PDB file of C-alpha atoms and ligand atoms in Angstrom:
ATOM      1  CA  UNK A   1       9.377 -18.111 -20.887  1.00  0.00           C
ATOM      2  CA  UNK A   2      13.095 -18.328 -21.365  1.00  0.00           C
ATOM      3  CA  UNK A   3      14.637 -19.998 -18.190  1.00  0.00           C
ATOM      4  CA  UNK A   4      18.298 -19.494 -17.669  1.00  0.00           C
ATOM      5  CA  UNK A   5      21.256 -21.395 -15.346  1.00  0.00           C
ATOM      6  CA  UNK A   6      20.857 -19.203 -11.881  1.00  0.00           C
ATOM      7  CA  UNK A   7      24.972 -19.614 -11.263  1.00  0.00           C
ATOM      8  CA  UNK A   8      25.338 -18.223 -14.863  1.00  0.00           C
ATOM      9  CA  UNK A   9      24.127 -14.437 -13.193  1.00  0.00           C
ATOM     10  CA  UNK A  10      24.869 -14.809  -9.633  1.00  0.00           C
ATOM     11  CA  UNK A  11      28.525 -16.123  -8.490  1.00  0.00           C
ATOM     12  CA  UNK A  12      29.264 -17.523  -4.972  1.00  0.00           C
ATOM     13  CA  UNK A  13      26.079 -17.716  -3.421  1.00  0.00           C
ATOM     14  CA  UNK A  14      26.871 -21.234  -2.511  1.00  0.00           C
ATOM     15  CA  UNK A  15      29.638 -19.754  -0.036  1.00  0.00           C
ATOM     16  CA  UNK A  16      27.313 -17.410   1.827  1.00  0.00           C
ATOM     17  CA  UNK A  17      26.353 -19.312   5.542  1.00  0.00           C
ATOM     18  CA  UNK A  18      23.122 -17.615   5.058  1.00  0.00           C
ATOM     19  CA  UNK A  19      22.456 -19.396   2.342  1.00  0.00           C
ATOM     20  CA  UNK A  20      24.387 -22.979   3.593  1.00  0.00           C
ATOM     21  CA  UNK A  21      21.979 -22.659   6.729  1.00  0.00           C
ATOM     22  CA  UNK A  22      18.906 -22.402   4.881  1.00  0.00           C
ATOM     23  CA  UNK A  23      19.297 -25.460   2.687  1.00  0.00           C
ATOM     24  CA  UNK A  24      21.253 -27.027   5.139  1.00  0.00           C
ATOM     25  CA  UNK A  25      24.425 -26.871   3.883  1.00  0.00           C
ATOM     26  CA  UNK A  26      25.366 -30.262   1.905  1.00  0.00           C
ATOM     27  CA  UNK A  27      22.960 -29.875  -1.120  1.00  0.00           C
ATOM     28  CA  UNK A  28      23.650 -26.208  -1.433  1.00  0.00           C
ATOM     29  CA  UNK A  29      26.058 -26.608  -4.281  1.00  0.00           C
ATOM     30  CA  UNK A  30      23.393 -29.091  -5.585  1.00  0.00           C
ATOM     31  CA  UNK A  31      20.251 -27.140  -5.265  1.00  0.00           C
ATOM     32  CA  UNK A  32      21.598 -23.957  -6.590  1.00  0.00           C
ATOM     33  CA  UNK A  33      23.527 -25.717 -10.061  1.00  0.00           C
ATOM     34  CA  UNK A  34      19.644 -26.798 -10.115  1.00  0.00           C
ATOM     35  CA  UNK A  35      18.413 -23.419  -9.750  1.00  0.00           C
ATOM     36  CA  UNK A  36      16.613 -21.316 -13.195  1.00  0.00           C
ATOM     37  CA  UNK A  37      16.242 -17.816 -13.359  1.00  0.00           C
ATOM     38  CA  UNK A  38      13.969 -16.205 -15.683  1.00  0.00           C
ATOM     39  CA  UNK A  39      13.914 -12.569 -16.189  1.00  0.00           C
ATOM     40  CA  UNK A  40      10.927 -10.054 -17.014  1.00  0.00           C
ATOM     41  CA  UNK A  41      11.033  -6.430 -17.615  1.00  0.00           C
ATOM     42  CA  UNK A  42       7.934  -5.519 -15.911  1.00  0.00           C
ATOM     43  CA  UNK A  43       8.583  -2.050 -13.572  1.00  0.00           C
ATOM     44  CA  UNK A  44       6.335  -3.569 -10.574  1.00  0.00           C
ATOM     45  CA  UNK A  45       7.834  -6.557  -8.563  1.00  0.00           C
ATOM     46  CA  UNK A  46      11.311  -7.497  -7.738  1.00  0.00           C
ATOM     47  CA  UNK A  47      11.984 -11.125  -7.639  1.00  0.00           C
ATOM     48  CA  UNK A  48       9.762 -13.687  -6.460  1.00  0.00           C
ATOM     49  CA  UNK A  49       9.398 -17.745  -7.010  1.00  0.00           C
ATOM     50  CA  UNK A  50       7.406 -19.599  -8.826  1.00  0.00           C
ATOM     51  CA  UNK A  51       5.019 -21.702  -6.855  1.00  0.00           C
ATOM     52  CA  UNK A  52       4.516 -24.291  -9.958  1.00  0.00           C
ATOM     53  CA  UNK A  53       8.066 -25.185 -10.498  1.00  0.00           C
ATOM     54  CA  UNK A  54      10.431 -23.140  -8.147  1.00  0.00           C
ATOM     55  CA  UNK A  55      12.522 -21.053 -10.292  1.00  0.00           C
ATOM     56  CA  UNK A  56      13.494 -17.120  -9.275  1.00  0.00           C
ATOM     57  CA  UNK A  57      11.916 -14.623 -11.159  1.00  0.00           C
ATOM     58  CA  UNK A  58      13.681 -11.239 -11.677  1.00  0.00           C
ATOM     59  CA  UNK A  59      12.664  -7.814 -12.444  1.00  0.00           C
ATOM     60  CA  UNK A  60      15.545  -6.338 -15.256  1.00  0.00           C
ATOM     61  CA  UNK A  61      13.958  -3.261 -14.097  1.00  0.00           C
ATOM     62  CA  UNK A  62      15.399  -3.681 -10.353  1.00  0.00           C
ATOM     63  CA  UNK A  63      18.249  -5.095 -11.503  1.00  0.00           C
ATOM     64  CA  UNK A  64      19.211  -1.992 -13.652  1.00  0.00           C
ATOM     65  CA  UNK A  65      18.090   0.411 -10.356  1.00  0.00           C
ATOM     66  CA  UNK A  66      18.562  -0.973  -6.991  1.00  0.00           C
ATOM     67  CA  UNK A  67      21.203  -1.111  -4.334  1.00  0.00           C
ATOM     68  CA  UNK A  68      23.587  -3.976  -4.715  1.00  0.00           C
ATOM     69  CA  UNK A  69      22.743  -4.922  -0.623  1.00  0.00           C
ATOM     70  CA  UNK A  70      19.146  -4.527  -1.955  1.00  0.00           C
ATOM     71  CA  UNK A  71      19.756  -7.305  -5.006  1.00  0.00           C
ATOM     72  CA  UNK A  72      21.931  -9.128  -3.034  1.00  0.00           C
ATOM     73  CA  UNK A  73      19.570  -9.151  -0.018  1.00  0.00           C
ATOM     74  CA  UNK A  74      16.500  -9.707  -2.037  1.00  0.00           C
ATOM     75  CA  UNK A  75      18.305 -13.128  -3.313  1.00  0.00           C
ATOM     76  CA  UNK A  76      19.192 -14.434  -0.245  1.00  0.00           C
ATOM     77  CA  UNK A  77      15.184 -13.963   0.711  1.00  0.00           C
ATOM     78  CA  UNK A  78      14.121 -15.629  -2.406  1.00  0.00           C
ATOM     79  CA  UNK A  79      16.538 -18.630  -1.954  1.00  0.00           C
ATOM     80  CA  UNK A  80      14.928 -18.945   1.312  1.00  0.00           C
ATOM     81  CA  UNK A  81      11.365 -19.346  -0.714  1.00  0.00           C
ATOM     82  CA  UNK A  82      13.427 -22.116  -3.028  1.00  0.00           C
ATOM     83  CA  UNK A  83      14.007 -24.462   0.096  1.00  0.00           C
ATOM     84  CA  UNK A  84      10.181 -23.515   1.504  1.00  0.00           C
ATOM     85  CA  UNK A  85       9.467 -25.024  -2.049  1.00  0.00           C
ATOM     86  CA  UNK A  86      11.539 -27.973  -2.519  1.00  0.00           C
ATOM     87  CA  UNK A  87       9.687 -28.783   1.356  1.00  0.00           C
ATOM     88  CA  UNK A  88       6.061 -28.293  -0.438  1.00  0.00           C
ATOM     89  CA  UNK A  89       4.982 -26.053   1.328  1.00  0.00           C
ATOM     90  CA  UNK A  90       2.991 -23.101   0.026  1.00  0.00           C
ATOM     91  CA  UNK A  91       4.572 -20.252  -0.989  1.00  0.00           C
ATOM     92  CA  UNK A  92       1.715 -17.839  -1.155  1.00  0.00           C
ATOM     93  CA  UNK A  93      -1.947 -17.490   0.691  1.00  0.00           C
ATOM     94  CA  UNK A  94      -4.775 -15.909   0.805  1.00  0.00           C
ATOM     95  CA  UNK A  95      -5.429 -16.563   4.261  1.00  0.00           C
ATOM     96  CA  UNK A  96      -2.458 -14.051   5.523  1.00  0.00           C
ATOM     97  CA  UNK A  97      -1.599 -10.470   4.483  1.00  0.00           C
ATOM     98  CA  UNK A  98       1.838 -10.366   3.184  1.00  0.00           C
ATOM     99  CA  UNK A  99       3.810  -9.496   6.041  1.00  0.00           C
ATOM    100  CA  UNK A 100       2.155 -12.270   8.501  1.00  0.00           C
ATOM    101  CA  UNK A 101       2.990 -14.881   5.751  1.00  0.00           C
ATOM    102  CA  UNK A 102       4.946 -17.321   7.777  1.00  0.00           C
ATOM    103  CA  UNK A 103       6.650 -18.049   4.560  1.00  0.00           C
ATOM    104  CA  UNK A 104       7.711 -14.478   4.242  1.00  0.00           C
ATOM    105  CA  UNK A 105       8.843 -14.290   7.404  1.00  0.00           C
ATOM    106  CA  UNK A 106      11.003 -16.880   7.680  1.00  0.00           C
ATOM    107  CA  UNK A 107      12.494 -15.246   3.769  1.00  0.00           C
ATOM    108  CA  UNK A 108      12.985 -12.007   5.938  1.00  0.00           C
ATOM    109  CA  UNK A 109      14.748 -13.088   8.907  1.00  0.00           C
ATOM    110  CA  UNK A 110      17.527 -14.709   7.327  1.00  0.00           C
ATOM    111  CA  UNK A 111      17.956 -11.550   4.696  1.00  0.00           C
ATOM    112  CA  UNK A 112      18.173  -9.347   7.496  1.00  0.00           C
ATOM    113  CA  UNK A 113      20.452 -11.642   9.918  1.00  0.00           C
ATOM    114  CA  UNK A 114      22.669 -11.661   6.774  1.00  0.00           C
ATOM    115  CA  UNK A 115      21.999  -7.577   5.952  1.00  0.00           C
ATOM    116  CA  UNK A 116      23.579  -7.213   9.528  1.00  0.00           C
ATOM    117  CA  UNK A 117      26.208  -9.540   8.952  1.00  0.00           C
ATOM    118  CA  UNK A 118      27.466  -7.476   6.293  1.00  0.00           C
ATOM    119  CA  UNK A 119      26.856  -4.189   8.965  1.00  0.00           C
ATOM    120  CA  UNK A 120      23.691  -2.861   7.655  1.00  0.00           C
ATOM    121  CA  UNK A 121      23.040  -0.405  10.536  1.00  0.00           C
ATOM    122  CA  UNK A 122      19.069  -0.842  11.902  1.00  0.00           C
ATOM    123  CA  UNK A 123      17.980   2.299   9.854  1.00  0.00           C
ATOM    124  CA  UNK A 124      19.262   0.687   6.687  1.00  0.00           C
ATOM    125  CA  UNK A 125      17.284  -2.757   7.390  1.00  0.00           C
ATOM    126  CA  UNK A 126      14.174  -1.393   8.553  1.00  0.00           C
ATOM    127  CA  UNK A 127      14.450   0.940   5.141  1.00  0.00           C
ATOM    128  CA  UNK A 128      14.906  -1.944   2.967  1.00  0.00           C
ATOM    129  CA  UNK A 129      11.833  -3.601   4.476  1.00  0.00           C
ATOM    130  CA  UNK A 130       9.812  -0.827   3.124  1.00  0.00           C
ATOM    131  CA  UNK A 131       8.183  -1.935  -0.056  1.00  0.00           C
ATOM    132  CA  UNK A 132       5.831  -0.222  -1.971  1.00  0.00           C
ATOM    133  CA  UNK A 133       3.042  -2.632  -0.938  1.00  0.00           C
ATOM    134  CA  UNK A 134       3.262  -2.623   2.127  1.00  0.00           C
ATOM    135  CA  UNK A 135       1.296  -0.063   4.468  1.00  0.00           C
ATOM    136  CA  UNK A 136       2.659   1.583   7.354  1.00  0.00           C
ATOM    137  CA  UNK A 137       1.250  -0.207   9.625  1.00  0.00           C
ATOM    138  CA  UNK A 138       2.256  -3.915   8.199  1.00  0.00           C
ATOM    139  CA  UNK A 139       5.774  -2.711   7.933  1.00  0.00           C
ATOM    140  CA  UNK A 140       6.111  -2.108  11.240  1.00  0.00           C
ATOM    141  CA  UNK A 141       4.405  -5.661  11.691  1.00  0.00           C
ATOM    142  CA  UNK A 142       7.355  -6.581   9.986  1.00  0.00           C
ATOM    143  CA  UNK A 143      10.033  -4.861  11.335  1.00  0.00           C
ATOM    144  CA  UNK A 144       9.120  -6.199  14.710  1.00  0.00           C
ATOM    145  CA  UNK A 145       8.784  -9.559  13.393  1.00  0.00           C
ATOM    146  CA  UNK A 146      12.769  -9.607  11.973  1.00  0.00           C
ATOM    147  CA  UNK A 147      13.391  -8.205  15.629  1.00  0.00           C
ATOM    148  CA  UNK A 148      14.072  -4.989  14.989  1.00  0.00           C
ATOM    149  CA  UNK A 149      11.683  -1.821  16.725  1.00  0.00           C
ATOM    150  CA  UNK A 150      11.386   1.662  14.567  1.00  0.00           C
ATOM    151  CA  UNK A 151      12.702   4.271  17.060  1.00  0.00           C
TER     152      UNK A 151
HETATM  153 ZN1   ZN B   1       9.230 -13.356  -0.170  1.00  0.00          ZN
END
């Protein structure tokens, strides 16, 4: 496992409020000069953290083939699950299904306050918060949950 410098692949991040809020602004420079990537070139998955040490794991695969707002969205989530970790608390369960993860969330509110922020329109958000994991019925879960209602 090769971990690398996160600001080394991903500039500016440290200016974005979404990001400020979440880890509450003065130790954002801090946490994210802190902050390892490591990359795997796996098709399934996107990004996720690790729950043993915190670092942001990447798919090469969806960085090759997504949407910029996608990637750019999908970090803002993940940085979300770096302060949930740095707090302790637990990143993944058994006892909820994905989309009721209170963990998860939390990670998709503030991507989709930011998604409309940079005027994502409703169809675009709720489109992005399709993944290929999720049911119908659990993405709706979750659409309501960010505040949003599929028309
Ligand atoms: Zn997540």
């Amino acid at each position: 496992m090769k971990l690398y410098p996160f600001t080394d692949f991903f500039k500016g991040f440290e200016k974005v409020q979404a990001v400020r809020s979440t880890h509450l602004d003065r130790r954002t420079e801090e946490v994210l000069r802190n902050l390892k990537v490591e990359f795997f070139s796996f098709k399934f998955g996107y990004m996720t953290v690790s729950d043993v040490d915190g670092h942001i794991l990447i798919s090469t695969y969806h960085l090759r083939n997504s949407d910029f707002k996608v990637l750019y969205l999908d970090i803002i989530h993940e940085l979300v699950h770096v302060k949930q970790f740095m707090d302790g608390r637990q990143l993944f369960s058994s006892e909820y299904e994905y989309v009721d993860n209170p963990t998860e969330v939390e990670a998709y509110r503030n991507a989709v306050r930011e998604a409309k922020r940079i005027g994502m329109t409703d169809e675009e958000i709720i489109e992005y918060l399709k993944v290929e994991w999720v049911n119908e019925a659990s993405h709706t879960r979750l659409v309501e949950a960010v505040g949003l209602k599929i028309e």
